[in-house]
PDB file of C-alpha atoms in Angstrom:
ATOM      1  CA  UNK A   2     176.095 115.859  32.169  1.00 46.00           C
ATOM      2  CA  UNK A   3     179.353 115.719  34.136  1.00 54.00           C
ATOM      3  CA  UNK A   4     177.725 117.143  37.322  1.00 57.00           C
ATOM      4  CA  UNK A   5     174.816 114.704  37.078  1.00 67.00           C
ATOM      5  CA  UNK A   6     177.047 111.665  36.790  1.00 70.00           C
ATOM      6  CA  UNK A   7     179.103 112.820  39.786  1.00 70.00           C
ATOM      7  CA  UNK A   8     175.935 113.309  41.859  1.00 70.00           C
ATOM      8  CA  UNK A   9     174.723 109.847  41.003  1.00 69.00           C
ATOM      9  CA  UNK A  10     178.106 108.313  41.879  1.00 73.00           C
ATOM     10  CA  UNK A  11     178.058 110.160  45.245  1.00 71.00           C
ATOM     11  CA  UNK A  12     174.550 108.923  45.999  1.00 70.00           C
ATOM     12  CA  UNK A  13     175.493 105.355  45.174  1.00 75.00           C
ATOM     13  CA  UNK A  14     178.562 105.642  47.404  1.00 72.00           C
ATOM     14  CA  UNK A  15     176.516 106.947  50.352  1.00 68.00           C
ATOM     15  CA  UNK A  16     173.954 104.144  49.987  1.00 67.00           C
ATOM     16  CA  UNK A  17     176.767 101.576  49.895  1.00 70.00           C
ATOM     17  CA  UNK A  18     178.315 103.048  53.040  1.00 65.00           C
ATOM     18  CA  UNK A  19     174.939 103.014  54.812  1.00 64.00           C
ATOM     19  CA  UNK A  20     174.391  99.349  54.007  1.00 62.00           C
ATOM     20  CA  UNK A  21     177.912  98.577  55.185  1.00 64.00           C
ATOM     21  CA  UNK A  22     177.288 100.330  58.516  1.00 59.00           C
ATOM     22  CA  UNK A  23     173.950  98.531  58.974  1.00 63.00           C
ATOM     23  CA  UNK A  24     175.621  95.178  58.315  1.00 64.00           C
ATOM     24  CA  UNK A  25     178.419  95.897  60.783  1.00 57.00           C
ATOM     25  CA  UNK A  26     175.860  97.069  63.432  1.00 56.00           C
ATOM     26  CA  UNK A  27     173.701  93.973  63.059  1.00 56.00           C
ATOM     27  CA  UNK A  28     176.601  91.563  63.244  1.00 59.00           C
ATOM     28  CA  UNK A  29     178.164  93.387  66.186  1.00 58.00           C
ATOM     29  CA  UNK A  30     175.038  93.171  68.414  1.00 55.00           C
ATOM     30  CA  UNK A  31     175.683  94.658  71.863  1.00 56.00           C
ATOM     31  CA  UNK A  32     179.414  95.064  71.037  1.00 60.00           C
ATOM     32  CA  UNK A  33     178.711  96.973  67.878  1.00 58.00           C
ATOM     33  CA  UNK A  34     181.237  99.798  67.291  1.00 60.00           C
ATOM     34  CA  UNK A  35     178.261 102.071  66.538  1.00 54.00           C
ATOM     35  CA  UNK A  36     176.693 101.792  70.003  1.00 56.00           C
ATOM     36  CA  UNK A  37     178.782 104.652  71.338  1.00 60.00           C
ATOM     37  CA  UNK A  38     177.767 106.939  68.515  1.00 59.00           C
ATOM     38  CA  UNK A  39     174.116 105.893  68.948  1.00 53.00           C
ATOM     39  CA  UNK A  40     174.134 106.678  72.685  1.00 54.00           C
ATOM     40  CA  UNK A  41     175.811 110.009  72.069  1.00 60.00           C
ATOM     41  CA  UNK A  42     173.179 110.920  69.496  1.00 54.00           C
ATOM     42  CA  UNK A  43     170.397 109.813  71.838  1.00 50.00           C
ATOM     43  CA  UNK A  44     171.784 111.942  74.647  1.00 55.00           C
ATOM     44  CA  UNK A  45     171.966 114.979  72.383  1.00 54.00           C
ATOM     45  CA  UNK A  46     168.646 114.534  70.582  1.00 50.00           C
ATOM     46  CA  UNK A  47     166.545 113.021  73.446  1.00 50.00           C
ATOM     47  CA  UNK A  48     165.630 116.267  75.225  1.00 58.00           C
ATOM     48  CA  UNK A  49     164.664 117.854  71.939  1.00 55.00           C
ATOM     49  CA  UNK A  50     162.471 114.868  71.080  1.00 50.00           C
ATOM     50  CA  UNK A  51     160.722 114.973  74.517  1.00 54.00           C
ATOM     51  CA  UNK A  52     160.109 118.687  74.173  1.00 58.00           C
ATOM     52  CA  UNK A  53     158.649 118.230  70.726  1.00 53.00           C
ATOM     53  CA  UNK A  54     156.516 115.320  71.913  1.00 52.00           C
ATOM     54  CA  UNK A  55     155.258 117.363  74.911  1.00 55.00           C
ATOM     55  CA  UNK A  56     154.230 120.180  72.644  1.00 54.00           C
ATOM     56  CA  UNK A  57     152.570 117.939  70.099  1.00 52.00           C
ATOM     57  CA  UNK A  58     150.897 115.441  72.526  1.00 60.00           C
ATOM     58  CA  UNK A  59     148.059 117.761  73.781  1.00 61.00           C
ATOM     59  CA  UNK A  60     147.221 118.565  70.212  1.00 58.00           C
ATOM     60  CA  UNK A  61     147.186 114.860  69.395  1.00 61.00           C
ATOM     61  CA  UNK A  62     144.921 114.149  72.391  1.00 62.00           C
ATOM     62  CA  UNK A  63     142.560 116.918  71.306  1.00 61.00           C
ATOM     63  CA  UNK A  64     142.439 115.524  67.789  1.00 58.00           C
ATOM     64  CA  UNK A  65     141.714 112.029  69.145  1.00 62.00           C
ATOM     65  CA  UNK A  66     139.004 113.411  71.464  1.00 61.00           C
ATOM     66  CA  UNK A  67     137.350 115.250  68.594  1.00 57.00           C
ATOM     67  CA  UNK A  68     137.622 112.158  66.445  1.00 58.00           C
ATOM     68  CA  UNK A  69     136.156 109.889  69.184  1.00 59.00           C
ATOM     69  CA  UNK A  70     133.500 112.316  70.445  1.00 58.00           C
ATOM     70  CA  UNK A  71     130.986 111.103  67.916  1.00 60.00           C
ATOM     71  CA  UNK A  72     131.534 107.508  68.966  1.00 65.00           C
ATOM     72  CA  UNK A  73     131.208 108.332  72.685  1.00 60.00           C
ATOM     73  CA  UNK A  74     127.987 110.265  72.104  1.00 61.00           C
ATOM     74  CA  UNK A  75     126.616 107.335  70.134  1.00 68.00           C
ATOM     75  CA  UNK A  76     127.464 105.015  73.006  1.00 61.00           C
ATOM     76  CA  UNK A  77     125.809 107.327  75.522  1.00 65.00           C
ATOM     77  CA  UNK A  78     122.714 107.551  73.331  1.00 69.00           C
ATOM     78  CA  UNK A  79     122.653 103.774  73.023  1.00 68.00           C
ATOM     79  CA  UNK A  80     122.921 103.298  76.785  1.00 65.00           C
ATOM     80  CA  UNK A  81     120.168 105.887  77.346  1.00 69.00           C
ATOM     81  CA  UNK A  82     117.889 104.126  74.856  1.00 72.00           C
ATOM     82  CA  UNK A  83     118.548 100.780  76.505  1.00 65.00           C
ATOM     83  CA  UNK A  84     117.715 102.208  79.933  1.00 69.00           C
ATOM     84  CA  UNK A  85     114.504 103.740  78.621  1.00 71.00           C
ATOM     85  CA  UNK A  86     113.487 100.450  77.025  1.00 67.00           C
ATOM     86  CA  UNK A  87     114.260  98.586  80.241  1.00 64.00           C
ATOM     87  CA  UNK A  88     112.133 101.004  82.288  1.00 66.00           C
ATOM     88  CA  UNK A  89     109.282 100.598  79.815  1.00 64.00           C
ATOM     89  CA  UNK A  90     109.518  96.824  80.080  1.00 64.00           C
ATOM     90  CA  UNK A  91     109.482  96.995  83.865  1.00 59.00           C
ATOM     91  CA  UNK A  92     106.498  99.367  83.815  1.00 60.00           C
ATOM     92  CA  UNK A  93     104.653  97.103  81.373  1.00 60.00           C
ATOM     93  CA  UNK A  94     105.415  94.105  83.549  1.00 62.00           C
ATOM     94  CA  UNK A  95     104.130  95.880  86.673  1.00 61.00           C
ATOM     95  CA  UNK A  96     101.018  97.044  84.829  1.00 64.00           C
ATOM     96  CA  UNK A  97     100.352  93.543  83.508  1.00 69.00           C
ATOM     97  CA  UNK A  98     100.765  92.095  86.992  1.00 72.00           C
ATOM     98  CA  UNK A  99      98.419  94.726  88.416  1.00 72.00           C
ATOM     99  CA  UNK A 100      95.763  94.057  85.804  1.00 80.00           C
ATOM    100  CA  UNK A 101      96.061  90.323  86.330  1.00 84.00           C
ATOM    101  CA  UNK A 102      95.318  90.806  90.020  1.00 87.00           C
ATOM    102  CA  UNK A 103      92.402  93.131  89.236  1.00 87.00           C
ATOM    103  CA  UNK A 104      90.958  90.540  86.867  1.00 89.00           C
ATOM    104  CA  UNK A 105      91.410  87.758  89.409  1.00 90.00           C
ATOM    105  CA  UNK A 106      89.645  89.829  92.085  1.00 90.00           C
ATOM    106  CA  UNK A 107      86.843  90.733  89.680  1.00 91.00           C
ATOM    107  CA  UNK A 108      86.259  87.114  88.664  1.00 92.00           C
ATOM    108  CA  UNK A 109      86.341  85.978  92.292  1.00 93.00           C
ATOM    109  CA  UNK A 110      83.754  88.598  93.275  1.00 93.00           C
ATOM    110  CA  UNK A 111      81.530  87.708  90.324  1.00 92.00           C
ATOM    111  CA  UNK A 112      81.850  84.001  91.005  1.00 93.00           C
ATOM    112  CA  UNK A 113      81.036  84.356  94.718  1.00 93.00           C
ATOM    113  CA  UNK A 114      77.976  86.489  94.023  1.00 94.00           C
ATOM    114  CA  UNK A 115      76.773  84.436  91.057  1.00 94.00           C
ATOM    115  CA  UNK A 116      76.978  87.441  88.727  1.00 94.00           C
ATOM    116  CA  UNK A 117      77.435  87.007  84.995  1.00 93.00           C
ATOM    117  CA  UNK A 118      79.645  89.883  83.933  1.00 92.00           C
ATOM    118  CA  UNK A 119      81.142  91.500  80.865  1.00 93.00           C
ATOM    119  CA  UNK A 120      84.656  92.658  81.691  1.00 93.00           C
ATOM    120  CA  UNK A 121      85.618  96.104  80.401  1.00 93.00           C
ATOM    121  CA  UNK A 122      88.389  98.643  80.737  1.00 92.00           C
ATOM    122  CA  UNK A 123      88.030 102.277  81.740  1.00 93.00           C
ATOM    123  CA  UNK A 124      89.037 104.404  78.748  1.00 92.00           C
ATOM    124  CA  UNK A 125      87.962 107.872  79.917  1.00 90.00           C
ATOM    125  CA  UNK A 126      86.909 109.735  83.038  1.00 86.00           C
ATOM    126  CA  UNK A 127      85.221 113.054  83.603  1.00 76.00           C
ATOM    127  CA  UNK A 128      82.008 114.938  83.017  1.00 62.00           C
ATOM    128  CA  UNK A 129      79.596 113.456  80.516  1.00 48.00           C
ATOM    129  CA  UNK A 130      75.971 114.299  79.816  1.00 50.00           C
ATOM    130  CA  UNK A 131      75.756 116.574  82.846  1.00 53.00           C
ATOM    131  CA  UNK A 132      77.138 114.012  85.329  1.00 50.00           C
ATOM    132  CA  UNK A 133      80.158 115.062  87.339  1.00 70.00           C
ATOM    133  CA  UNK A 134      81.443 111.645  88.430  1.00 89.00           C
ATOM    134  CA  UNK A 135      81.461 109.310  85.441  1.00 92.00           C
ATOM    135  CA  UNK A 136      83.690 106.931  83.517  1.00 93.00           C
ATOM    136  CA  UNK A 137      83.564 105.570  79.993  1.00 94.00           C
ATOM    137  CA  UNK A 138      84.216 101.869  79.391  1.00 94.00           C
ATOM    138  CA  UNK A 139      85.097 100.010  76.202  1.00 93.00           C
ATOM    139  CA  UNK A 140      81.999  97.785  76.183  1.00 93.00           C
ATOM    140  CA  UNK A 141      78.602  98.651  74.721  1.00 94.00           C
ATOM    141  CA  UNK A 142      75.432  97.270  73.214  1.00 94.00           C
ATOM    142  CA  UNK A 143      77.430  94.947  70.950  1.00 94.00           C
ATOM    143  CA  UNK A 144      78.661  93.260  74.142  1.00 93.00           C
ATOM    144  CA  UNK A 145      75.235  92.928  75.730  1.00 94.00           C
ATOM    145  CA  UNK A 146      75.543  96.027  77.918  1.00 95.00           C
ATOM    146  CA  UNK A 147      72.285  97.873  78.585  1.00 95.00           C
ATOM    147  CA  UNK A 148      71.193 100.909  80.520  1.00 95.00           C
ATOM    148  CA  UNK A 149      70.737 100.540  84.306  1.00 95.00           C
ATOM    149  CA  UNK A 150      73.063  97.567  84.699  1.00 96.00           C
ATOM    150  CA  UNK A 151      75.225  97.260  87.818  1.00 97.00           C
ATOM    151  CA  UNK A 152      78.961  97.882  87.425  1.00 97.00           C
ATOM    152  CA  UNK A 153      81.413  96.287  89.870  1.00 96.00           C
ATOM    153  CA  UNK A 154      85.081  95.542  90.260  1.00 95.00           C
ATOM    154  CA  UNK A 155      87.023  93.235  92.562  1.00 93.00           C
ATOM    155  CA  UNK A 156      86.459  95.563  95.530  1.00 94.00           C
ATOM    156  CA  UNK A 157      82.724  96.165  95.234  1.00 95.00           C
ATOM    157  CA  UNK A 158      80.150  98.555  93.789  1.00 97.00           C
ATOM    158  CA  UNK A 159      81.420 100.957  91.118  1.00 97.00           C
ATOM    159  CA  UNK A 160      78.148 102.392  89.795  1.00 96.00           C
ATOM    160  CA  UNK A 161      75.485 101.853  87.164  1.00 96.00           C
ATOM    161  CA  UNK A 162      75.316 102.192  83.390  1.00 95.00           C
ATOM    162  CA  UNK A 163      73.540 105.350  82.224  1.00 94.00           C
ATOM    163  CA  UNK A 164      74.247 105.660  78.494  1.00 93.00           C
ATOM    164  CA  UNK A 165      75.098 102.925  75.995  1.00 95.00           C
ATOM    165  CA  UNK A 166      76.624 103.112  72.511  1.00 94.00           C
ATOM    166  CA  UNK A 167      77.617 100.221  70.258  1.00 95.00           C
ATOM    167  CA  UNK A 168      81.144  99.852  71.602  1.00 94.00           C
ATOM    168  CA  UNK A 169      81.227 102.107  74.686  1.00 94.00           C
ATOM    169  CA  UNK A 170      79.100 102.965  77.698  1.00 94.00           C
ATOM    170  CA  UNK A 171      78.958 105.689  80.351  1.00 94.00           C
ATOM    171  CA  UNK A 172      78.901 104.660  84.006  1.00 94.00           C
ATOM    172  CA  UNK A 173      77.625 106.899  86.812  1.00 94.00           C
ATOM    173  CA  UNK A 174      79.933 106.330  89.765  1.00 95.00           C
ATOM    174  CA  UNK A 175      78.631 105.640  93.256  1.00 95.00           C
ATOM    175  CA  UNK A 176      80.378 108.817  94.433  1.00 93.00           C
ATOM    176  CA  UNK A 177      78.248 111.081  92.231  1.00 93.00           C
ATOM    177  CA  UNK A 178      75.900 113.350  94.247  1.00 91.00           C
ATOM    178  CA  UNK A 179      73.022 112.144  92.096  1.00 91.00           C
ATOM    179  CA  UNK A 180      73.705 108.462  92.808  1.00 94.00           C
ATOM    180  CA  UNK A 181      71.363 106.485  95.090  1.00 95.00           C
ATOM    181  CA  UNK A 182      71.295 102.769  95.895  1.00 95.00           C
ATOM    182  CA  UNK A 183      69.475 100.592  98.398  1.00 95.00           C
ATOM    183  CA  UNK A 184      71.728  98.995 101.023  1.00 96.00           C
ATOM    184  CA  UNK A 185      71.569  96.282 103.657  1.00 96.00           C
ATOM    185  CA  UNK A 186      73.699  96.110 106.808  1.00 95.00           C
ATOM    186  CA  UNK A 187      75.789  92.993 107.253  1.00 94.00           C
ATOM    187  CA  UNK A 188      74.379  90.637 109.872  1.00 91.00           C
ATOM    188  CA  UNK A 189      71.486  92.763 111.116  1.00 92.00           C
ATOM    189  CA  UNK A 190      69.983  93.264 107.663  1.00 93.00           C
ATOM    190  CA  UNK A 191      69.010  96.885 108.403  1.00 94.00           C
ATOM    191  CA  UNK A 192      67.912  98.568 105.189  1.00 95.00           C
ATOM    192  CA  UNK A 193      68.891 102.037 104.046  1.00 95.00           C
ATOM    193  CA  UNK A 194      69.622 104.224 101.058  1.00 96.00           C
ATOM    194  CA  UNK A 195      73.161 105.283 100.131  1.00 96.00           C
ATOM    195  CA  UNK A 196      73.875 108.557  98.312  1.00 95.00           C
ATOM    196  CA  UNK A 197      77.137 109.750  96.794  1.00 94.00           C
ATOM    197  CA  UNK A 198      78.869 112.868  98.074  1.00 92.00           C
ATOM    198  CA  UNK A 199      81.735 113.310  95.639  1.00 90.00           C
ATOM    199  CA  UNK A 200      85.105 113.035  97.358  1.00 89.00           C
ATOM    200  CA  UNK A 201      83.436 112.784 100.778  1.00 93.00           C
ATOM    201  CA  UNK A 202      82.186 109.499 102.284  1.00 95.00           C
ATOM    202  CA  UNK A 203      78.808 108.229 101.136  1.00 96.00           C
ATOM    203  CA  UNK A 204      75.783 109.081 103.274  1.00 95.00           C
ATOM    204  CA  UNK A 205      73.415 106.247 104.192  1.00 95.00           C
ATOM    205  CA  UNK A 206      69.965 106.828 105.701  1.00 94.00           C
ATOM    206  CA  UNK A 207      68.876 103.764 107.642  1.00 94.00           C
ATOM    207  CA  UNK A 208      65.112 103.329 107.810  1.00 92.00           C
ATOM    208  CA  UNK A 209      65.267 102.219 111.435  1.00 91.00           C
ATOM    209  CA  UNK A 210      66.223 105.154 113.645  1.00 87.00           C
ATOM    210  CA  UNK A 211      67.005 102.754 116.515  1.00 88.00           C
ATOM    211  CA  UNK A 212      69.232 100.457 114.503  1.00 89.00           C
ATOM    212  CA  UNK A 213      72.349  99.313 116.326  1.00 91.00           C
ATOM    213  CA  UNK A 214      75.232 100.496 114.129  1.00 92.00           C
ATOM    214  CA  UNK A 215      78.864 101.232 114.896  1.00 93.00           C
ATOM    215  CA  UNK A 216      82.003 102.193 112.932  1.00 94.00           C
ATOM    216  CA  UNK A 217      83.410  99.236 111.012  1.00 94.00           C
ATOM    217  CA  UNK A 218      80.041  97.684 110.182  1.00 95.00           C
ATOM    218  CA  UNK A 219      79.740  96.801 106.497  1.00 96.00           C
ATOM    219  CA  UNK A 220      77.018  97.219 103.894  1.00 96.00           C
ATOM    220  CA  UNK A 221      76.002  95.511 100.649  1.00 96.00           C
ATOM    221  CA  UNK A 222      73.491  96.433  97.969  1.00 96.00           C
ATOM    222  CA  UNK A 223      69.873  95.555  98.733  1.00 94.00           C
ATOM    223  CA  UNK A 224      69.078  94.796  95.098  1.00 91.00           C
ATOM    224  CA  UNK A 225      66.391  95.901  92.670  1.00 91.00           C
ATOM    225  CA  UNK A 226      63.586  94.125  90.861  1.00 88.00           C
ATOM    226  CA  UNK A 227      65.035  91.929  88.117  1.00 88.00           C
ATOM    227  CA  UNK A 228      68.500  93.056  89.219  1.00 90.00           C
ATOM    228  CA  UNK A 229      68.333  96.483  87.596  1.00 91.00           C
ATOM    229  CA  UNK A 230      69.756  98.937  88.309  1.00 94.00           C
ATOM    230  CA  UNK A 231      71.353  97.022  91.194  1.00 96.00           C
ATOM    231  CA  UNK A 232      71.924  93.363  91.842  1.00 96.00           C
ATOM    232  CA  UNK A 233      71.926  92.261  95.504  1.00 96.00           C
ATOM    233  CA  UNK A 234      74.934  91.475  97.664  1.00 96.00           C
ATOM    234  CA  UNK A 235      77.559  93.758  96.100  1.00 97.00           C
ATOM    235  CA  UNK A 236      79.916  95.173  98.771  1.00 97.00           C
ATOM    236  CA  UNK A 237      79.354  98.924  99.201  1.00 97.00           C
ATOM    237  CA  UNK A 238      81.592 100.042 102.083  1.00 96.00           C
ATOM    238  CA  UNK A 239      82.060 100.208 105.835  1.00 96.00           C
ATOM    239  CA  UNK A 240      80.701 102.644 108.391  1.00 96.00           C
ATOM    240  CA  UNK A 241      83.028 105.473 109.368  1.00 95.00           C
ATOM    241  CA  UNK A 242      80.750 107.498 111.596  1.00 94.00           C
ATOM    242  CA  UNK A 243      77.258 107.320 113.062  1.00 92.00           C
ATOM    243  CA  UNK A 244      75.680 110.755 113.220  1.00 89.00           C
ATOM    244  CA  UNK A 245      73.735 111.643 116.343  1.00 80.00           C
ATOM    245  CA  UNK A 246      70.043 111.932 115.468  1.00 77.00           C
ATOM    246  CA  UNK A 247      68.100 111.414 118.729  1.00 74.00           C
ATOM    247  CA  UNK A 248      64.396 110.694 118.421  1.00 74.00           C
ATOM    248  CA  UNK A 249      64.691 110.683 114.610  1.00 78.00           C
ATOM    249  CA  UNK A 250      62.766 108.187 112.520  1.00 86.00           C
ATOM    250  CA  UNK A 251      65.907 107.375 110.537  1.00 86.00           C
ATOM    251  CA  UNK A 252      69.593 107.060 111.354  1.00 91.00           C
ATOM    252  CA  UNK A 253      72.357 108.631 109.260  1.00 93.00           C
ATOM    253  CA  UNK A 254      75.767 106.990 108.885  1.00 95.00           C
ATOM    254  CA  UNK A 255      78.799 107.950 106.823  1.00 96.00           C
ATOM    255  CA  UNK A 256      80.272 105.116 104.802  1.00 96.00           C
ATOM    256  CA  UNK A 257      83.724 104.733 103.238  1.00 96.00           C
ATOM    257  CA  UNK A 258      83.332 102.901  99.887  1.00 96.00           C
ATOM    258  CA  UNK A 259      85.362  99.753  99.326  1.00 96.00           C
ATOM    259  CA  UNK A 260      86.195 100.848  95.763  1.00 95.00           C
ATOM    260  CA  UNK A 261      89.140 103.171  95.102  1.00 93.00           C
ATOM    261  CA  UNK A 262      87.476 105.405  92.519  1.00 92.00           C
ATOM    262  CA  UNK A 263      90.666 107.282  91.655  1.00 89.00           C
ATOM    263  CA  UNK A 264      92.351 104.050  90.486  1.00 89.00           C
ATOM    264  CA  UNK A 265      89.656 102.405  88.390  1.00 92.00           C
ATOM    265  CA  UNK A 266      90.946 100.309  85.496  1.00 91.00           C
ATOM    266  CA  UNK A 267      89.181  96.972  84.990  1.00 92.00           C
ATOM    267  CA  UNK A 268      85.465  96.713  85.800  1.00 94.00           C
ATOM    268  CA  UNK A 269      82.652  94.272  85.151  1.00 94.00           C
ATOM    269  CA  UNK A 270      79.112  94.990  83.952  1.00 95.00           C
ATOM    270  CA  UNK A 271      76.612  92.534  85.458  1.00 95.00           C
ATOM    271  CA  UNK A 272      74.678  91.417  82.398  1.00 94.00           C
ATOM    272  CA  UNK A 273      72.802  88.614  84.212  1.00 94.00           C
ATOM    273  CA  UNK A 274      71.782  88.918  87.913  1.00 94.00           C
ATOM    274  CA  UNK A 275      72.279  86.051  90.363  1.00 94.00           C
ATOM    275  CA  UNK A 276      69.565  83.446  90.769  1.00 93.00           C
ATOM    276  CA  UNK A 277      69.513  83.925  94.531  1.00 93.00           C
ATOM    277  CA  UNK A 278      70.506  86.785  96.824  1.00 94.00           C
ATOM    278  CA  UNK A 279      74.119  86.146  97.935  1.00 95.00           C
ATOM    279  CA  UNK A 280      73.442  88.216 101.073  1.00 93.00           C
ATOM    280  CA  UNK A 281      76.793  88.878 102.813  1.00 93.00           C
ATOM    281  CA  UNK A 282      78.846  86.156 101.120  1.00 94.00           C
ATOM    282  CA  UNK A 283      80.550  88.525  98.670  1.00 94.00           C
ATOM    283  CA  UNK A 284      82.043  90.648 101.457  1.00 94.00           C
ATOM    284  CA  UNK A 285      85.741  89.988 102.080  1.00 88.00           C
ATOM    285  CA  UNK A 286      86.575  87.809 105.083  1.00 86.00           C
ATOM    286  CA  UNK A 287      86.745  89.615 108.416  1.00 80.00           C
ATOM    287  CA  UNK A 288      90.298  89.706 109.867  1.00 71.00           C
ATOM    288  CA  UNK A 289      90.819  87.078 112.539  1.00 67.00           C
ATOM    289  CA  UNK A 290      91.333  89.706 115.262  1.00 62.00           C
ATOM    290  CA  UNK A 291      88.035  91.451 114.453  1.00 56.00           C
ATOM    291  CA  UNK A 292      84.783  89.753 115.551  1.00 56.00           C
ATOM    292  CA  UNK A 293      82.101  89.552 112.905  1.00 53.00           C
ATOM    293  CA  UNK A 294      78.743  91.314 113.439  1.00 53.00           C
ATOM    294  CA  UNK A 295      77.081  87.915 113.865  1.00 48.00           C
ATOM    295  CA  UNK A 296      79.532  86.953 116.606  1.00 49.00           C
ATOM    296  CA  UNK A 297      79.035  90.298 118.311  1.00 50.00           C
ATOM    297  CA  UNK A 298      75.265  89.734 118.368  1.00 46.00           C
ATOM    298  CA  UNK A 299      75.588  86.431 120.280  1.00 48.00           C
ATOM    299  CA  UNK A 300      75.045  86.449 124.090  1.00 46.00           C
ATOM    300  CA  UNK A 301      78.064  85.922 126.336  1.00 43.00           C
ATOM    301  CA  UNK A 302      79.022  82.326 127.113  1.00 44.00           C
ATOM    302  CA  UNK A 303      78.279  80.804 130.522  1.00 41.00           C
ATOM    303  CA  UNK A 304      81.120  80.925 133.051  1.00 40.00           C
ATOM    304  CA  UNK A 305      83.413  77.935 132.930  1.00 40.00           C
ATOM    305  CA  UNK A 306      82.288  75.095 135.161  1.00 39.00           C
ATOM    306  CA  UNK A 307      78.684  76.315 135.522  1.00 39.00           C
ATOM    307  CA  UNK A 308      75.819  74.097 134.411  1.00 39.00           C
ATOM    308  CA  UNK A 309      72.355  74.956 133.155  1.00 39.00           C
ATOM    309  CA  UNK A 310      69.456  74.196 135.449  1.00 38.00           C
ATOM    310  CA  UNK A 311      68.106  70.706 134.988  1.00 37.00           C
ATOM    311  CA  UNK A 312      65.385  70.511 132.418  1.00 37.00           C
ATOM    312  CA  UNK A 313      65.968  74.028 131.131  1.00 36.00           C
ATOM    313  CA  UNK A 314      66.732  74.654 127.485  1.00 38.00           C
ATOM    314  CA  UNK A 315      69.703  76.683 126.288  1.00 38.00           C
ATOM    315  CA  UNK A 316      68.852  80.272 125.356  1.00 38.00           C
ATOM    316  CA  UNK A 317      67.967  80.616 121.688  1.00 38.00           C
ATOM    317  CA  UNK A 318      70.476  82.419 119.513  1.00 39.00           C
ATOM    318  CA  UNK A 319      69.162  85.546 117.763  1.00 36.00           C
ATOM    319  CA  UNK A 320      68.950  85.343 113.991  1.00 36.00           C
ATOM    320  CA  UNK A 321      68.639  88.016 111.332  1.00 36.00           C
ATOM    321  CA  UNK A 322      65.316  88.245 109.553  1.00 35.00           C
ATOM    322  CA  UNK A 323      65.482  88.582 105.778  1.00 37.00           C
ATOM    323  CA  UNK A 324      64.415  91.996 104.728  1.00 38.00           C
ATOM    324  CA  UNK A 325      65.295  93.771 107.988  1.00 38.00           C
ATOM    325  CA  UNK A 326      62.674  95.671 109.961  1.00 32.00           C
TER     326      UNK A 326
END
C-alpha cells in the first residue's frame, strides 16, 4: 500500500508541474522561457520525424490509392456510360432527321404524281420465295396492300409487291434480274422495257431503234392498265450509256436507277393510282446549268437583228406525241 500511495503522489506532482509549465508558456508568448528548450528539441527530433514521415508517406499514399481506386473506377464507369448515352442520343437524332427527310421526299413525290400511298418501313432484306433482290416491309393486307402494287420512295421506283401477309409484304426490287417494267423517255416519249441486272445498271430496250438518246436522259414508268403492277410517271433513272446496235430494230441503253437500293428505309406502296398520267412532272428539276430534253429539241434561235421574211410564219416548234412512236 505504501508503494501505491507514493506512485500516486508522484503522478499528481508530475501533472501539477506540467500544468504549471503550460501556464507559464502560454502567458510568456514569444518570450516564453520554454522557447529555447522547444527549439532545441525540434532541432534534435526534426530529422528523425522527417525520416519517419518519408518512410511512412509512400505507404500512406498506397493505402489512399487502394482506398480511392473503387471511387475512381466508379467515376470512369459513370463517364463512359454518359458518353455512350450521348452518342446514342446523337445517333437517334441523326436517324430521326434522316427519316424525316425521307418521309418529306416520299410525300412530295406522291403528291406531285397524284399517288395515294401507304407508308411503310423496310424490316428485312434478302432472298425470299426464290427472289434474290427483295425486301420485306411492315405493311400488309390489313393496311390495304395487295399483290402487284407499285412501291416507291422519295427518289423513284423501288419495285412491286409480290407476296402479301396480314401485317407484312414482300417487294421485288427493280434491280432483280427477273424484274421488268415499261418505261418512257422524258421529253421524246420513246417507249421501252427496263430489266434489272442486280448490282449493275438496269438495261432498257427502246422499241425505236432510231430513237435519239444520249447519256443523262431520264426515264419514268410507262404505267400499266388500272395502275398495276406499275403506275405511270414514277422516276426510274438516267441513261449512262447507249450501246451501239446499228441497223437493229431496237436500241439498248444502260440506266442508273435514281433509288439507292442499299439504303432503303422508308417506302410507299401506291394503293390508289393517279387519275391522270403525271408524265414527266414527278422527275426532279433539271439543274440550271443543264438544258432539259425539251429545250434541246428546240431549233436554234435566229441571229440577233435578223427579221423573218414578210408574211412568213415562224417555224412550228416540235412537240412530243403521247405514247411515243
